[in-house]
Amino acid sequence: MAFSSLITLFSILLFLMGMASGQLSSSNFYATSCPTALSTIQSEVNSAVARERRMGASLLRLHFHDCFVTGCDASLLLDDDSTTGFTGEKTAAPNLNSVRGYEVIDAIKTKLETTECPGVVSCADILAVAARDAVVALGGTSWTVQLGRRDSTTANFALANSGGLPFFDSDLSTLIKNFTDKGFTETEFVALSGAHSVGLAKCLTFRNRIDNDANIDSTFHGFLKSTCDQGGDGFFHNLDNTTDTTFDNAYFTNLLDNKGLLHSDQELFSGGSTDAQVRAYSTNSAAFFSDFGNAMIKMGSLDVSTGTAGQIRTNCRKVNT
Ligand code: HEM
Ligand SMILES: *[C@@H]1O[C@H](CO)[C@@H](O)[C@H](O)[C@H]1NC(C)=O
Ligand SMILES: CC(=O)N[C@H]1CO[C@H](CO)[C@@H](O)[C@@H]1O
């Protein structure tokens, strides 16, 4: 047999194995079934970010909160349904009054369903592509999004509510464990944390840091304390105190200055095993960008369903009936 036929046979075998184990397909997945899918998602994300830069951060977080609870299956997008008694993940503690951007995903889905290719592009793939396009729109790095995710037919409130998503007051060892439990390396955990280069957090989430942490810059501390004492738990501050609407490595520089916003942020530079990597990223944005992109590809493949598993939802908020 010719060497090239062997290669072909081997590729087919790998492909079949991949299908069985829920392996994603290439970024060309919709090339014939919905050639405009990627450009439609990108232009909708660009307009949303042009209207409000924070939306870029919100879209990135949507994908993270989807993937960490039962995998990247758009389970996060399902609404509660009082008639059937169905409870989704949106009202779980880490998501309620916090996760946002659902309407942007709806707008993308509606456009694809009504004018381009009904029933073809999954909500889970839209989330993955939108997260990448959001980072690019905010001046960050790009990566190739693998496609072929299928949407879930259920959600897991209990998991989203406790244990599925990392907690802002956790210490370094817990955070590392939370990420290594999901198959990430410590290096990938630090890279992914750089997502806090953009977006906002409520005082509620860094109140304990204000009240109890010693490793906080004193001016920054005074500023946060007066801001939150006046504004209350629901008041916001930028996760990145330097360049909050640009995706860059300033998040890591802030940590060197004890200006991490969340307790969990500053834990990355608090005398532990991740200090060296934080220092390295603070002076080497290319290394951060490259590691971040690769870690996002890995995050985007967490527990995916492919092939004929699950479904392609028509409306991202509801299971098809
Ligand atoms: C390391 C563990 C993490 C913890 C404890 C954590 C916790 C938080 C908290 C408490 C907020 C603010 C929520 C609010 O006040 O409403 C937040 C915001 C955010 N998180 Fe994380 N997060 C973590 C990792 C990540 C990862 C891995 C990503 C993405 C890859 C991410 C992306 C974001 C973004 C972009 C925002 C801002 C969202 C917005 O402004 O709408 N986070 N995170
Ligand atoms: C993080 O680790 C702690 C301690 O092991 C655990 O209680 C919590 O459920 C974990 N959370 C996640 C998101 O894995
Ligand atoms: C962009 C931003 O959030 N800047 C704040 C950083 O923190 C100082 C206090 O240390 C504030 O004065 C800035 O407004």
Tab-separated table of C-alpha atoms and ligand atoms in Angstrom:
chain	number	residue	atom	x	y	z
A	1	MET	CA	0.000	0.000	0.000
A	2	ALA	CA	1.285	3.464	-0.836
A	3	PHE	CA	2.494	5.533	2.082
A	4	SER	CA	-0.113	8.222	1.343
A	5	SER	CA	-2.973	5.669	1.505
A	6	LEU	CA	-1.686	4.523	4.856
A	7	ILE	CA	-1.750	8.100	6.058
A	8	THR	CA	-5.314	8.489	4.740
A	9	LEU	CA	-6.426	5.278	6.433
A	10	PHE	CA	-4.792	6.394	9.659
A	11	SER	CA	-6.540	9.793	9.465
A	12	ILE	CA	-9.925	8.158	8.919
A	13	LEU	CA	-9.285	5.927	11.897
A	14	LEU	CA	-8.350	8.907	14.062
A	15	PHE	CA	-11.435	10.723	12.824
A	16	LEU	CA	-13.736	7.818	13.756
A	17	MET	CA	-12.108	7.472	17.165
A	18	GLY	CA	-12.574	11.191	17.624
A	19	MET	CA	-16.280	10.976	16.801
A	20	ALA	CA	-16.748	8.279	19.373
A	21	SER	CA	-15.030	10.151	22.177
A	22	GLY	CA	-16.591	13.529	21.524
A	23	GLN	CA	-13.667	15.082	19.700
A	24	LEU	CA	-14.211	18.454	18.059
A	25	SER	CA	-13.780	18.961	14.327
A	26	SER	CA	-11.722	21.583	12.562
A	27	SER	CA	-12.555	25.243	12.274
A	28	ASN	CA	-13.975	24.406	8.787
A	29	PHE	CA	-16.859	22.477	10.318
A	30	TYR	CA	-19.514	24.860	8.922
A	31	ALA	CA	-17.711	25.611	5.631
A	32	THR	CA	-20.424	23.996	3.508
A	33	SER	CA	-23.390	23.819	5.908
A	34	CYS	CA	-23.191	27.471	6.958
A	35	PRO	CA	-20.375	29.356	5.225
A	36	THR	CA	-21.376	32.708	6.767
A	37	ALA	CA	-21.500	31.445	10.371
A	38	LEU	CA	-18.074	32.684	11.467
A	39	SER	CA	-18.324	36.081	9.785
A	40	THR	CA	-21.826	36.644	11.179
A	41	ILE	CA	-20.694	35.839	14.720
A	42	GLN	CA	-17.672	38.092	14.388
A	43	SER	CA	-19.592	41.077	13.046
A	44	GLU	CA	-22.268	40.765	15.756
A	45	VAL	CA	-19.567	40.560	18.445
A	46	ASN	CA	-17.769	43.564	16.956
A	47	SER	CA	-20.939	45.683	17.033
A	48	ALA	CA	-21.762	44.594	20.573
A	49	VAL	CA	-18.256	45.541	21.745
A	50	ALA	CA	-18.450	48.831	19.836
A	51	ARG	CA	-21.683	49.643	21.708
A	52	GLU	CA	-20.201	48.696	25.078
A	53	ARG	CA	-16.625	47.476	25.556
A	54	ARG	CA	-17.471	45.580	28.717
A	55	MET	CA	-19.618	43.239	26.615
A	56	GLY	CA	-16.404	41.710	25.261
A	57	ALA	CA	-15.487	40.643	28.777
A	58	SER	CA	-18.991	39.371	29.426
A	59	LEU	CA	-18.935	37.185	26.305
A	60	LEU	CA	-15.588	35.685	27.291
A	61	ARG	CA	-16.961	34.829	30.735
A	62	LEU	CA	-20.105	33.217	29.264
A	63	HIS	CA	-17.994	30.575	27.524
A	64	PHE	CA	-15.996	29.913	30.724
A	65	HIS	CA	-19.113	29.519	32.894
A	66	ASP	CA	-20.654	27.252	30.273
A	67	CYS	CA	-17.614	24.979	29.895
A	68	PHE	CA	-16.892	24.579	33.622
A	69	VAL	CA	-20.361	23.208	34.361
A	70	THR	CA	-21.123	19.962	32.473
A	71	GLY	CA	-18.815	20.943	29.599
A	72	CYS	CA	-19.135	23.347	26.658
A	73	ASP	CA	-22.735	22.479	25.807
A	74	ALA	CA	-24.590	25.814	26.162
A	75	SER	CA	-26.333	24.455	29.272
A	76	LEU	CA	-25.784	27.917	30.790
A	77	LEU	CA	-28.086	29.487	28.204
A	78	LEU	CA	-31.246	27.524	29.102
A	79	ASP	CA	-33.883	29.619	30.872
A	80	ASP	CA	-35.866	28.429	33.884
A	81	ASP	CA	-39.282	27.186	32.825
A	82	SER	CA	-42.014	27.597	35.434
A	83	THR	CA	-44.519	25.468	33.503
A	84	THR	CA	-42.262	22.415	33.504
A	85	GLY	CA	-40.471	23.269	36.755
A	86	PHE	CA	-37.138	23.230	34.932
A	87	THR	CA	-34.334	25.144	36.694
A	88	GLY	CA	-31.369	26.243	34.625
A	89	GLU	CA	-27.933	27.497	35.664
A	90	LYS	CA	-28.599	31.217	35.279
A	91	THR	CA	-29.878	31.627	38.831
A	92	ALA	CA	-26.984	29.717	40.432
A	93	ALA	CA	-24.939	31.892	42.811
A	94	PRO	CA	-21.913	32.546	40.556
A	95	ASN	CA	-24.195	33.471	37.640
A	96	LEU	CA	-27.182	35.326	39.116
A	97	ASN	CA	-27.048	39.099	38.546
A	98	SER	CA	-23.521	38.590	37.334
A	99	VAL	CA	-23.208	36.683	34.074
A	100	ARG	CA	-24.436	38.785	31.167
A	101	GLY	CA	-24.407	38.905	27.383
A	102	TYR	CA	-27.233	36.421	26.775
A	103	GLU	CA	-28.981	38.870	24.390
A	104	VAL	CA	-25.903	39.098	22.169
A	105	ILE	CA	-25.901	35.309	21.772
A	106	ASP	CA	-29.664	35.431	21.069
A	107	ALA	CA	-29.142	38.053	18.356
A	108	ILE	CA	-26.455	35.953	16.674
A	109	LYS	CA	-28.608	32.822	16.876
A	110	THR	CA	-31.679	34.608	15.494
A	111	LYS	CA	-29.691	35.919	12.557
A	112	LEU	CA	-28.278	32.482	11.747
A	113	GLU	CA	-31.660	30.763	12.147
A	114	THR	CA	-33.790	33.219	10.210
A	115	THR	CA	-31.599	34.376	7.359
A	116	GLU	CA	-28.663	32.011	6.977
A	117	CYS	CA	-28.789	28.357	7.946
A	118	PRO	CA	-31.584	27.184	10.244
A	119	GLY	CA	-30.825	24.322	12.601
A	120	VAL	CA	-27.130	24.123	11.798
A	121	VAL	CA	-24.946	26.129	14.174
A	122	SER	CA	-24.994	25.066	17.826
A	123	CYS	CA	-25.323	27.560	20.665
A	124	ALA	CA	-22.234	26.001	22.264
A	125	ASP	CA	-20.158	26.735	19.132
A	126	ILE	CA	-21.528	30.294	19.033
A	127	LEU	CA	-20.297	30.784	22.619
A	128	ALA	CA	-16.827	29.460	21.770
A	129	VAL	CA	-16.425	31.613	18.656
A	130	ALA	CA	-17.888	34.701	20.346
A	131	ALA	CA	-15.400	34.388	23.229
A	132	ARG	CA	-12.480	34.344	20.783
A	133	ASP	CA	-13.882	37.229	18.717
A	134	ALA	CA	-14.481	39.231	21.906
A	135	VAL	CA	-10.846	38.882	22.987
A	136	VAL	CA	-9.717	39.959	19.518
A	137	ALA	CA	-12.122	42.930	19.554
A	138	LEU	CA	-10.607	44.041	22.869
A	139	GLY	CA	-7.109	44.080	21.389
A	140	GLY	CA	-6.044	40.636	22.589
A	141	THR	CA	-4.808	37.508	20.939
A	142	SER	CA	-6.545	35.145	18.526
A	143	TRP	CA	-6.732	31.365	18.342
A	144	THR	CA	-8.334	28.768	16.104
A	145	VAL	CA	-11.689	27.629	17.493
A	146	GLN	CA	-12.403	23.948	16.909
A	147	LEU	CA	-16.072	23.342	16.098
A	148	GLY	CA	-18.784	20.716	16.178
A	149	ARG	CA	-20.109	21.079	19.732
A	150	ARG	CA	-23.712	19.962	20.250
A	151	ASP	CA	-26.158	21.598	22.666
A	152	SER	CA	-27.346	19.912	25.843
A	153	THR	CA	-30.954	19.020	26.504
A	154	THR	CA	-30.605	19.834	30.190
A	155	ALA	CA	-28.724	21.982	32.690
A	156	ASN	CA	-27.250	21.422	36.144
A	157	PHE	CA	-28.276	24.093	38.662
A	158	ALA	CA	-26.774	22.245	41.633
A	159	LEU	CA	-23.328	21.927	40.052
A	160	ALA	CA	-23.363	25.540	38.827
A	161	ASN	CA	-24.432	26.646	42.303
A	162	SER	CA	-21.691	24.925	44.264
A	163	GLY	CA	-18.477	23.286	43.221
A	164	GLY	CA	-18.659	23.822	39.466
A	165	LEU	CA	-17.130	27.275	39.310
A	166	PRO	CA	-14.083	28.567	41.199
A	167	PHE	CA	-14.681	30.877	44.157
A	168	PHE	CA	-13.280	34.409	44.501
A	169	ASP	CA	-12.101	33.944	48.092
A	170	SER	CA	-10.253	30.668	47.478
A	171	ASP	CA	-6.561	30.293	48.209
A	172	LEU	CA	-3.940	29.341	45.640
A	173	SER	CA	-3.838	25.625	46.430
A	174	THR	CA	-7.625	25.325	46.080
A	175	LEU	CA	-7.658	27.259	42.817
A	176	ILE	CA	-4.857	25.130	41.384
A	177	LYS	CA	-6.704	21.997	42.420
A	178	ASN	CA	-9.930	23.274	40.857
A	179	PHE	CA	-8.170	23.673	37.511
A	180	THR	CA	-6.008	20.548	37.637
A	181	ASP	CA	-9.147	18.538	38.506
A	182	LYS	CA	-10.452	19.632	35.100
A	183	GLY	CA	-7.273	18.553	33.350
A	184	PHE	CA	-5.463	21.880	33.178
A	185	THR	CA	-1.833	22.358	34.174
A	186	GLU	CA	-0.858	24.981	36.726
A	187	THR	CA	0.628	26.997	33.831
A	188	GLU	CA	-2.699	26.887	31.971
A	189	PHE	CA	-4.516	27.970	35.135
A	190	VAL	CA	-2.323	31.073	35.434
A	191	ALA	CA	-2.755	31.870	31.736
A	192	LEU	CA	-6.566	31.543	31.927
A	193	SER	CA	-6.654	33.818	34.968
A	194	GLY	CA	-5.334	36.564	32.674
A	195	ALA	CA	-8.928	36.824	31.388
A	196	HIS	CA	-9.354	39.228	34.297
A	197	SER	CA	-7.483	41.717	32.145
A	198	VAL	CA	-10.956	42.922	31.157
A	199	GLY	CA	-14.342	43.386	32.778
A	200	LEU	CA	-15.784	44.343	36.124
A	201	ALA	CA	-16.431	42.835	39.545
A	202	LYS	CA	-18.850	43.850	42.270
A	203	CYS	CA	-17.655	45.009	45.704
A	204	LEU	CA	-19.333	41.941	47.181
A	205	THR	CA	-16.662	39.801	45.508
A	206	PHE	CA	-13.659	41.705	46.914
A	207	ARG	CA	-15.047	42.843	50.277
A	208	ASN	CA	-13.103	40.141	52.074
A	209	ARG	CA	-9.925	41.233	50.282
A	210	ILE	CA	-10.495	44.835	51.427
A	211	ASP	CA	-11.196	43.800	55.013
A	212	ASN	CA	-8.715	40.981	55.554
A	213	ASP	CA	-5.853	40.891	53.039
A	214	ALA	CA	-2.473	42.331	54.009
A	215	ASN	CA	-0.911	42.036	50.550
A	216	ILE	CA	-2.784	44.960	49.025
A	217	ASP	CA	-1.313	48.290	47.875
A	218	SER	CA	-2.323	50.904	50.444
A	219	THR	CA	-3.537	53.570	47.993
A	220	PHE	CA	-5.466	50.945	46.070
A	221	HIS	CA	-6.889	49.650	49.342
A	222	GLY	CA	-8.032	53.115	50.430
A	223	PHE	CA	-9.585	53.743	47.044
A	224	LEU	CA	-11.476	50.423	47.005
A	225	LYS	CA	-12.628	50.802	50.593
A	226	SER	CA	-14.103	54.250	50.091
A	227	THR	CA	-15.585	53.248	46.712
A	228	CYS	CA	-17.311	50.205	48.202
A	229	ASP	CA	-18.300	51.852	51.475
A	230	GLN	CA	-20.094	54.521	49.445
A	231	GLY	CA	-21.371	52.400	46.584
A	232	GLY	CA	-22.254	49.222	48.475
A	233	ASP	CA	-21.946	45.542	47.576
A	234	GLY	CA	-23.373	46.013	44.100
A	235	PHE	CA	-20.903	48.710	43.052
A	236	PHE	CA	-18.323	47.778	40.389
A	237	HIS	CA	-14.605	48.145	39.926
A	238	ASN	CA	-12.347	47.054	37.037
A	239	LEU	CA	-10.679	43.688	37.454
A	240	ASP	CA	-7.638	45.247	35.709
A	241	ASN	CA	-6.836	48.508	37.474
A	242	THR	CA	-4.592	49.727	34.623
A	243	THR	CA	-6.031	48.982	31.163
A	244	ASP	CA	-9.495	47.682	31.949
A	245	THR	CA	-10.998	47.738	28.449
A	246	THR	CA	-7.995	46.268	26.642
A	247	PHE	CA	-7.057	42.602	26.730
A	248	ASP	CA	-3.358	42.663	27.602
A	249	ASN	CA	-0.849	41.480	30.221
A	250	ALA	CA	-1.330	44.450	32.606
A	251	TYR	CA	-3.352	42.131	34.869
A	252	PHE	CA	-0.059	40.435	35.774
A	253	THR	CA	1.816	43.718	36.290
A	254	ASN	CA	-0.930	44.774	38.701
A	255	LEU	CA	-0.352	41.612	40.712
A	256	LEU	CA	3.346	42.492	41.121
A	257	ASP	CA	2.133	45.807	42.605
A	258	ASN	CA	-0.349	44.095	44.974
A	259	LYS	CA	-3.196	45.548	42.942
A	260	GLY	CA	-5.080	42.374	42.173
A	261	LEU	CA	-8.798	43.016	42.701
A	262	LEU	CA	-10.085	39.654	43.906
A	263	HIS	CA	-8.439	37.641	46.660
A	264	SER	CA	-8.201	34.827	44.081
A	265	ASP	CA	-6.340	37.160	41.687
A	266	GLN	CA	-3.687	38.244	44.179
A	267	GLU	CA	-3.187	34.631	45.286
A	268	LEU	CA	-1.343	34.122	41.965
A	269	PHE	CA	1.396	36.412	43.262
A	270	SER	CA	1.597	35.818	46.982
A	271	GLY	CA	4.868	33.992	47.501
A	272	GLY	CA	3.716	30.684	46.031
A	273	SER	CA	4.515	28.442	43.091
A	274	THR	CA	2.896	30.724	40.478
A	275	ASP	CA	4.932	33.880	41.269
A	276	ALA	CA	7.552	33.212	38.602
A	277	GLN	CA	4.988	32.784	35.848
A	278	VAL	CA	3.186	35.992	36.838
A	279	ARG	CA	6.539	37.832	36.657
A	280	ALA	CA	7.281	36.287	33.275
A	281	TYR	CA	3.885	37.226	31.790
A	282	SER	CA	4.208	40.789	33.130
A	283	THR	CA	7.206	41.349	30.847
A	284	ASN	CA	6.331	38.968	28.021
A	285	SER	CA	2.934	39.608	26.545
A	286	ALA	CA	3.628	37.265	23.600
A	287	ALA	CA	4.106	34.348	25.977
A	288	PHE	CA	0.882	35.195	27.812
A	289	PHE	CA	-1.068	35.540	24.556
A	290	SER	CA	0.182	32.271	23.160
A	291	ASP	CA	-0.459	30.335	26.393
A	292	PHE	CA	-3.870	31.952	26.798
A	293	GLY	CA	-4.981	30.983	23.283
A	294	ASN	CA	-3.862	27.389	23.753
A	295	ALA	CA	-5.546	27.158	27.152
A	296	MET	CA	-8.778	28.544	25.662
A	297	ILE	CA	-8.694	25.847	22.972
A	298	LYS	CA	-8.390	23.295	25.762
A	299	MET	CA	-11.151	24.924	27.813
A	300	GLY	CA	-13.378	24.929	24.721
A	301	SER	CA	-13.062	21.164	24.434
A	302	LEU	CA	-14.131	20.310	28.003
A	303	ASP	CA	-16.659	17.450	27.961
A	304	VAL	CA	-18.051	18.311	24.549
A	305	SER	CA	-20.793	16.322	22.865
A	306	THR	CA	-20.371	15.821	19.124
A	307	GLY	CA	-21.811	13.778	16.277
A	308	THR	CA	-25.454	12.986	16.968
A	309	ALA	CA	-25.407	13.498	20.740
A	310	GLY	CA	-27.604	16.257	22.156
A	311	GLN	CA	-29.142	18.626	19.638
A	312	ILE	CA	-28.745	21.898	17.766
A	313	ARG	CA	-31.096	24.207	19.632
A	314	THR	CA	-33.260	26.532	17.554
A	315	ASN	CA	-33.517	28.967	20.444
A	316	CYS	CA	-30.508	28.965	22.784
A	317	ARG	CA	-32.800	29.510	25.786
A	318	LYS	CA	-35.001	26.444	25.191
A	319	VAL	CA	-34.593	22.768	24.458
A	320	ASN	CA	-36.153	21.842	21.073
A	321	THR	CA	-39.483	20.085	21.512
B	1	HEM	C1	-9.424	31.620	38.714
B	1	HEM	C2	-10.657	31.493	39.104
B	1	HEM	C3	-11.701	32.557	38.840
B	1	HEM	C4	-12.462	33.175	39.770
B	1	HEM	C5	-12.457	32.907	41.275
B	1	HEM	C6	-13.274	34.148	39.058
B	1	HEM	C7	-14.195	34.978	39.665
B	1	HEM	C8	-14.799	36.070	39.072
B	1	HEM	C9	-15.625	37.030	39.733
B	1	HEM	C10	-16.007	36.990	41.209
B	1	HEM	C11	-16.001	37.976	38.821
B	1	HEM	C12	-16.879	39.197	39.071
B	1	HEM	C13	-18.349	38.787	39.068
B	1	HEM	C14	-19.273	39.882	39.553
B	1	HEM	O1	-18.876	40.710	40.362
B	1	HEM	O2	-20.434	39.903	39.110
B	1	HEM	C15	-15.393	37.598	37.563
B	1	HEM	C16	-15.511	38.307	36.389
B	1	HEM	C17	-14.978	37.905	35.194
B	1	HEM	N1	-14.333	36.703	34.943
B	1	HEM	FE1	-13.633	35.418	36.336
B	1	HEM	N2	-12.992	34.093	37.731
B	1	HEM	C18	-12.031	33.133	37.536
B	1	HEM	C19	-11.501	32.734	36.319
B	1	HEM	C20	-11.904	33.235	35.097
B	1	HEM	C21	-11.583	32.651	33.817
B	1	HEM	C22	-10.779	31.363	33.625
B	1	HEM	C23	-12.147	33.451	32.864
B	1	HEM	C24	-12.169	33.300	31.375
B	1	HEM	C25	-11.369	32.524	30.684
B	1	HEM	C26	-12.800	34.554	33.555
B	1	HEM	C27	-13.401	35.626	32.957
B	1	HEM	C28	-13.997	36.677	33.633
B	1	HEM	C29	-14.371	37.923	32.988
B	1	HEM	C30	-14.088	38.303	31.558
B	1	HEM	C31	-15.011	38.690	33.960
B	1	HEM	C32	-15.670	40.070	33.781
B	1	HEM	C33	-17.063	39.865	33.221
B	1	HEM	C34	-17.873	41.137	32.999
B	1	HEM	O3	-17.396	42.247	33.222
B	1	HEM	O4	-19.044	40.981	32.580
B	1	HEM	N3	-12.662	34.361	34.904
B	1	HEM	N4	-14.681	36.428	37.730
B	2	LIG	C1	-12.445	23.787	44.349
B	2	LIG	O1	-11.790	23.066	45.337
B	2	LIG	C2	-12.463	23.054	46.583
B	2	LIG	C3	-11.574	22.347	47.585
B	2	LIG	O2	-11.172	21.083	47.117
B	2	LIG	C4	-13.811	22.384	46.435
B	2	LIG	O3	-14.518	22.463	47.660
B	2	LIG	C5	-14.613	23.095	45.351
B	2	LIG	O4	-15.797	22.406	45.120
B	2	LIG	C6	-13.779	23.167	44.068
B	2	LIG	N1	-14.445	23.925	43.045
B	2	LIG	C7	-14.296	23.636	41.752
B	2	LIG	C8	-14.800	24.629	40.800
B	2	LIG	O5	-13.740	22.642	41.346
B	3	LIG	C1	-8.391	52.225	35.563
B	3	LIG	C2	-8.554	52.161	37.060
B	3	LIG	O1	-9.352	51.364	37.521
B	3	LIG	N1	-7.787	52.966	37.789
B	3	LIG	C3	-7.825	53.029	39.272
B	3	LIG	C4	-6.668	52.245	39.850
B	3	LIG	O2	-6.576	52.419	41.242
B	3	LIG	C5	-6.387	53.767	41.669
B	3	LIG	C6	-6.170	53.733	43.165
B	3	LIG	O3	-5.011	52.995	43.477
B	3	LIG	C7	-7.555	54.624	41.245
B	3	LIG	O4	-7.379	55.952	41.601
B	3	LIG	C8	-7.744	54.507	39.721
B	3	LIG	O5	-8.928	55.159	39.316
